[in-house]
Tab-separated table of C-alpha atoms in Angstrom:
chain	number	residue	atom	x	y	z
A	910	MET	CA	-2.539	-3.638	39.171
A	911	TYR	CA	0.184	-1.083	37.699
A	912	LEU	CA	2.207	-0.076	34.743
A	913	SER	CA	6.036	-0.275	35.552
A	914	PRO	CA	8.225	2.274	34.324
A	915	ASP	CA	9.857	-0.190	31.980
A	916	ASP	CA	6.516	-1.187	30.448
A	917	ILE	CA	5.564	2.360	29.855
A	918	ARG	CA	8.770	3.142	28.239
A	919	GLN	CA	8.591	-0.164	25.938
A	920	THR	CA	4.874	0.788	24.852
A	921	ARG	CA	6.108	4.470	24.283
A	922	LEU	CA	9.087	3.233	22.051
A	923	ALA	CA	6.784	0.505	20.189
A	924	THR	CA	3.975	3.137	19.553
A	925	LEU	CA	6.511	6.113	18.376
A	926	ASP	CA	8.241	3.051	16.439
A	927	ASN	CA	4.932	2.376	14.759
A	928	LEU	CA	4.108	6.121	14.140
A	929	LEU	CA	7.550	6.674	12.289
A	930	ALA	CA	6.848	3.667	9.851
A	931	ALA	CA	3.382	4.822	9.053
A	932	SER	CA	5.054	8.255	8.319
A	933	GLN	CA	7.832	6.669	6.587
A	934	ILE	CA	5.229	4.415	4.412
A	935	TRP	CA	3.954	7.864	3.100
A	936	VAL	CA	6.987	9.770	2.634
A	937	ASP	CA	7.758	6.153	0.328
A	938	ALA	CA	4.417	6.693	-1.433
A	939	SER	CA	4.894	10.151	-1.908
A	940	GLY	CA	8.440	9.851	-3.478
A	941	ARG	CA	7.058	7.340	-5.964
A	942	PHE	CA	4.259	9.274	-7.117
A	943	ALA	CA	6.581	12.105	-7.602
A	944	ASP	CA	8.901	9.603	-9.553
A	945	LEU	CA	5.978	8.368	-11.609
A	946	GLY	CA	4.750	12.328	-12.369
A	947	LEU	CA	7.985	13.143	-13.319
A	948	ARG	CA	8.439	10.205	-15.691
A	949	ALA	CA	4.870	10.858	-17.164
A	950	GLY	CA	5.708	14.719	-17.479
A	951	ARG	CA	8.705	14.112	-19.063
A	952	GLN	CA	7.743	11.821	-21.866
A	953	THR	CA	4.697	13.974	-22.478
A	954	LEU	CA	7.101	16.875	-23.316
A	955	GLU	CA	9.249	14.775	-25.419
A	956	GLU	CA	6.337	13.547	-27.346
A	957	GLY	CA	5.482	17.051	-27.589
A	958	ARG	CA	8.535	18.365	-28.709
A	959	GLY	CA	8.757	15.555	-31.174
A	960	GLN	CA	5.396	16.613	-32.884
A	961	LEU	CA	6.120	20.557	-32.495
A	962	GLU	CA	9.240	19.529	-34.690
A	963	ASP	CA	7.256	17.508	-36.972
A	964	LEU	CA	4.666	20.421	-37.506
A	965	ILE	CA	7.548	22.950	-38.131
A	966	ALA	CA	9.434	20.711	-40.592
A	967	HIS	CA	6.391	20.280	-42.699
A	968	GLU	CA	5.460	22.822	-45.024
A	969	PRO	CA	2.705	24.088	-45.618
A	970	LEU	CA	1.606	23.576	-41.967
A	971	ARG	CA	-0.909	20.621	-41.649
A	972	PHE	CA	-2.584	19.182	-38.746
A	973	GLU	CA	-2.750	15.371	-38.753
A	974	LEU	CA	-3.571	12.765	-36.377
A	975	PRO	CA	-0.469	10.850	-34.888
A	976	PRO	CA	-0.232	7.441	-36.048
A	977	LEU	CA	-1.969	4.574	-34.702
A	978	GLN	CA	1.010	2.942	-33.277
A	979	GLN	CA	1.808	6.056	-31.498
A	980	MET	CA	-1.359	6.634	-30.204
A	981	SER	CA	-1.716	2.750	-29.217
A	982	ALA	CA	1.955	3.230	-27.389
A	983	TRP	CA	0.656	6.766	-25.210
A	984	ARG	CA	-2.844	4.424	-24.413
A	985	GLY	CA	-0.278	1.987	-23.067
A	986	ASP	CA	1.957	4.060	-21.195
A	987	SER	CA	-1.188	5.703	-19.593
A	988	ALA	CA	-2.457	2.319	-18.612
A	989	GLU	CA	0.928	1.585	-16.980
A	990	TRP	CA	1.084	4.487	-14.833
A	991	MET	CA	-2.457	4.049	-13.805
A	992	ARG	CA	-1.343	0.704	-12.802
A	993	GLU	CA	1.631	1.866	-11.084
A	994	ALA	CA	-0.267	4.323	-9.106
A	995	PHE	CA	-2.666	1.982	-7.595
A	996	GLU	CA	0.158	-0.503	-7.051
A	997	ILE	CA	1.834	2.681	-4.829
A	998	ILE	CA	-1.634	2.882	-3.090
A	999	GLY	CA	-1.917	-0.440	-2.429
A	1000	ASP	CA	1.901	-0.750	-1.205
A	1001	ALA	CA	0.977	2.056	1.134
A	1002	GLN	CA	-2.301	0.169	2.432
A	1003	GLN	CA	-0.462	-2.707	3.024
A	1004	GLY	CA	2.263	-0.704	5.134
A	1005	LEU	CA	-0.121	0.914	7.212
A	1006	LEU	CA	-2.339	-2.316	7.887
A	1007	ALA	CA	0.793	-3.914	8.894
A	1008	THR	CA	1.439	-0.837	11.367
A	1009	ALA	CA	-1.801	-0.937	12.770
A	1010	ARG	CA	-1.396	-4.996	13.653
A	1011	ASP	CA	1.827	-4.214	15.170
A	1012	GLN	CA	0.439	-1.102	17.386
A	1013	VAL	CA	-2.571	-3.415	18.092
A	1014	ALA	CA	-0.162	-6.126	19.123
A	1015	THR	CA	2.070	-3.843	21.203
A	1016	LEU	CA	-1.186	-2.620	23.528
A	1017	ASP	CA	-2.625	-5.956	23.553
A	1018	THR	CA	0.912	-7.409	25.082
A	1019	ILE	CA	0.953	-4.583	27.800
A	1020	LEU	CA	-2.848	-5.027	28.706
A	1021	LEU	CA	-2.112	-8.763	28.856
A	1022	ARG	CA	0.623	-8.425	31.156
A	1023	GLN	CA	-1.391	-6.445	33.456
A	1024	MET	CA	-3.902	-8.737	33.610
A	1025	ASP	CA	-1.500	-11.375	34.399
A	1026	ARG	CA	-0.021	-9.014	37.483
A	1027	ALA	CA	-3.911	-8.623	38.747
A	1028	ALA	CA	-4.348	-12.223	38.539
A	1029	LEU	CA	-1.664	-12.848	40.893
A	1030	SER	CA	-3.504	-11.099	43.758
A	1031	ALA	CA	-7.247	-11.706	42.940
A	1032	ASP	CA	-9.144	-14.581	44.372
A	1033	ALA	CA	-10.407	-17.484	42.315
A	1034	THR	CA	-13.381	-15.653	41.257
A	1035	GLY	CA	-11.645	-12.747	39.927
A	1036	GLU	CA	-8.910	-15.029	38.634
A	1037	ALA	CA	-11.751	-16.453	36.281
A	1038	ALA	CA	-12.924	-12.830	35.210
A	1039	ILE	CA	-9.644	-11.914	34.038
A	1040	ASP	CA	-8.882	-15.163	32.353
A	1041	HIS	CA	-12.168	-14.732	30.134
A	1042	VAL	CA	-11.111	-10.575	29.776
A	1043	LYS	CA	-7.776	-11.864	28.302
A	1044	GLN	CA	-9.449	-14.648	26.037
A	1045	ALA	CA	-11.898	-11.990	24.747
A	1046	ILE	CA	-8.739	-9.911	24.109
A	1047	ARG	CA	-7.002	-12.593	22.360
A	1048	GLU	CA	-10.327	-13.263	20.173
A	1049	ALA	CA	-10.342	-9.568	19.567
A	1050	GLU	CA	-6.975	-9.289	17.991
A	1051	ALA	CA	-7.571	-12.688	16.142
A	1052	GLY	CA	-10.700	-11.109	14.618
A	1053	PHE	CA	-8.185	-7.836	13.634
A	1054	LYS	CA	-5.876	-10.097	12.095
A	1055	GLU	CA	-8.505	-11.470	9.898
A	1056	LEU	CA	-10.073	-8.151	8.964
A	1057	THR	CA	-6.301	-7.119	8.012
A	1058	ASP	CA	-6.087	-10.167	6.040
A	1059	ALA	CA	-9.297	-9.513	4.397
A	1060	ALA	CA	-8.505	-5.895	3.552
A	1061	ALA	CA	-5.186	-7.342	2.031
A	1062	ARG	CA	-7.121	-9.937	0.038
A	1063	GLY	CA	-9.465	-6.926	-1.337
A	1064	THR	CA	-6.291	-5.171	-2.086
A	1065	ASP	CA	-4.924	-7.805	-4.316
A	1066	MET	CA	-8.232	-8.340	-5.772
A	1067	VAL	CA	-8.240	-4.511	-7.009
A	1068	GLU	CA	-5.094	-4.607	-8.258
A	1069	GLU	CA	-5.480	-7.590	-9.953
A	1070	GLN	CA	-8.247	-6.010	-11.742
A	1071	ILE	CA	-6.361	-2.810	-12.372
A	1072	ARG	CA	-3.534	-4.739	-13.872
A	1073	GLN	CA	-5.800	-6.599	-15.846
A	1074	VAL	CA	-7.683	-3.749	-17.345
A	1075	SER	CA	-4.241	-1.943	-17.962
A	1076	GLU	CA	-2.548	-4.841	-19.917
A	1077	ALA	CA	-5.861	-5.089	-21.944
A	1078	ILE	CA	-5.471	-1.503	-22.497
A	1079	ALA	CA	-2.499	-1.579	-23.185
A	1080	ALA	CA	-2.071	-5.017	-25.288
A	1081	GLU	CA	-1.537	-4.619	-29.030
A	1082	PRO	CA	-4.720	-6.704	-30.875
A	1083	GLY	CA	-3.456	-10.172	-30.763
A	1084	THR	CA	-1.384	-10.380	-27.787
A	1085	GLU	CA	-1.305	-11.005	-24.283
A	1086	SER	CA	0.405	-10.043	-21.204
A	1087	ALA	CA	1.912	-12.550	-19.075
A	1088	LYS	CA	2.872	-10.793	-15.984
A	1089	ALA	CA	2.047	-12.926	-13.090
A	1090	PRO	CA	0.237	-10.874	-10.004
A	1091	ARG	CA	1.545	-10.240	-6.787
A	1092	SER	CA	0.334	-11.330	-3.834
A	1093	ARG	CA	-0.182	-9.523	-0.587
A	1094	ARG	CA	-0.030	-10.674	2.798
A	1095	THR	CA	0.319	-8.494	5.935
A	1096	ARG	CA	3.136	-9.900	8.156
A	1097	SER	CA	1.828	-11.661	11.092
């Protein structure tokens, strides 16, 4: 039982691809967070500029609360930014789960291939033992798949709750949002 140079090369390439994919997930998430922060900062500066102009335009200076409609809009924007931030985190989580699943599948494939090679030179008892180990590996991989699916469902639930809370905060009294929830599934 040995690893051929091609087995080693394929495993290394798959591992590097999975590490690159995981890194890219975080780079993408960081870019989305930066964009979100930039949009929020720009809007805050615009609102502050508008308030300052209004304050300067009034003689004598008087400090008043912004209109209720403006405060409601700010609250809605803040809720939307929070929802979007959790969506970014959820997307990154799902990507990492898929990458982890791919990496485990790569390692399991190489291990099963090596066990197949070992079975070729084993006696009946050794072959039976190898079959039991292979079955245990397949069951462990199925368990890992169930675990990543459960994590995806958990992420779905949290995102849906965040969406509902965001919409409730942002909604004008008497209105209801009609946005449908996104479904998350890690790739098989």
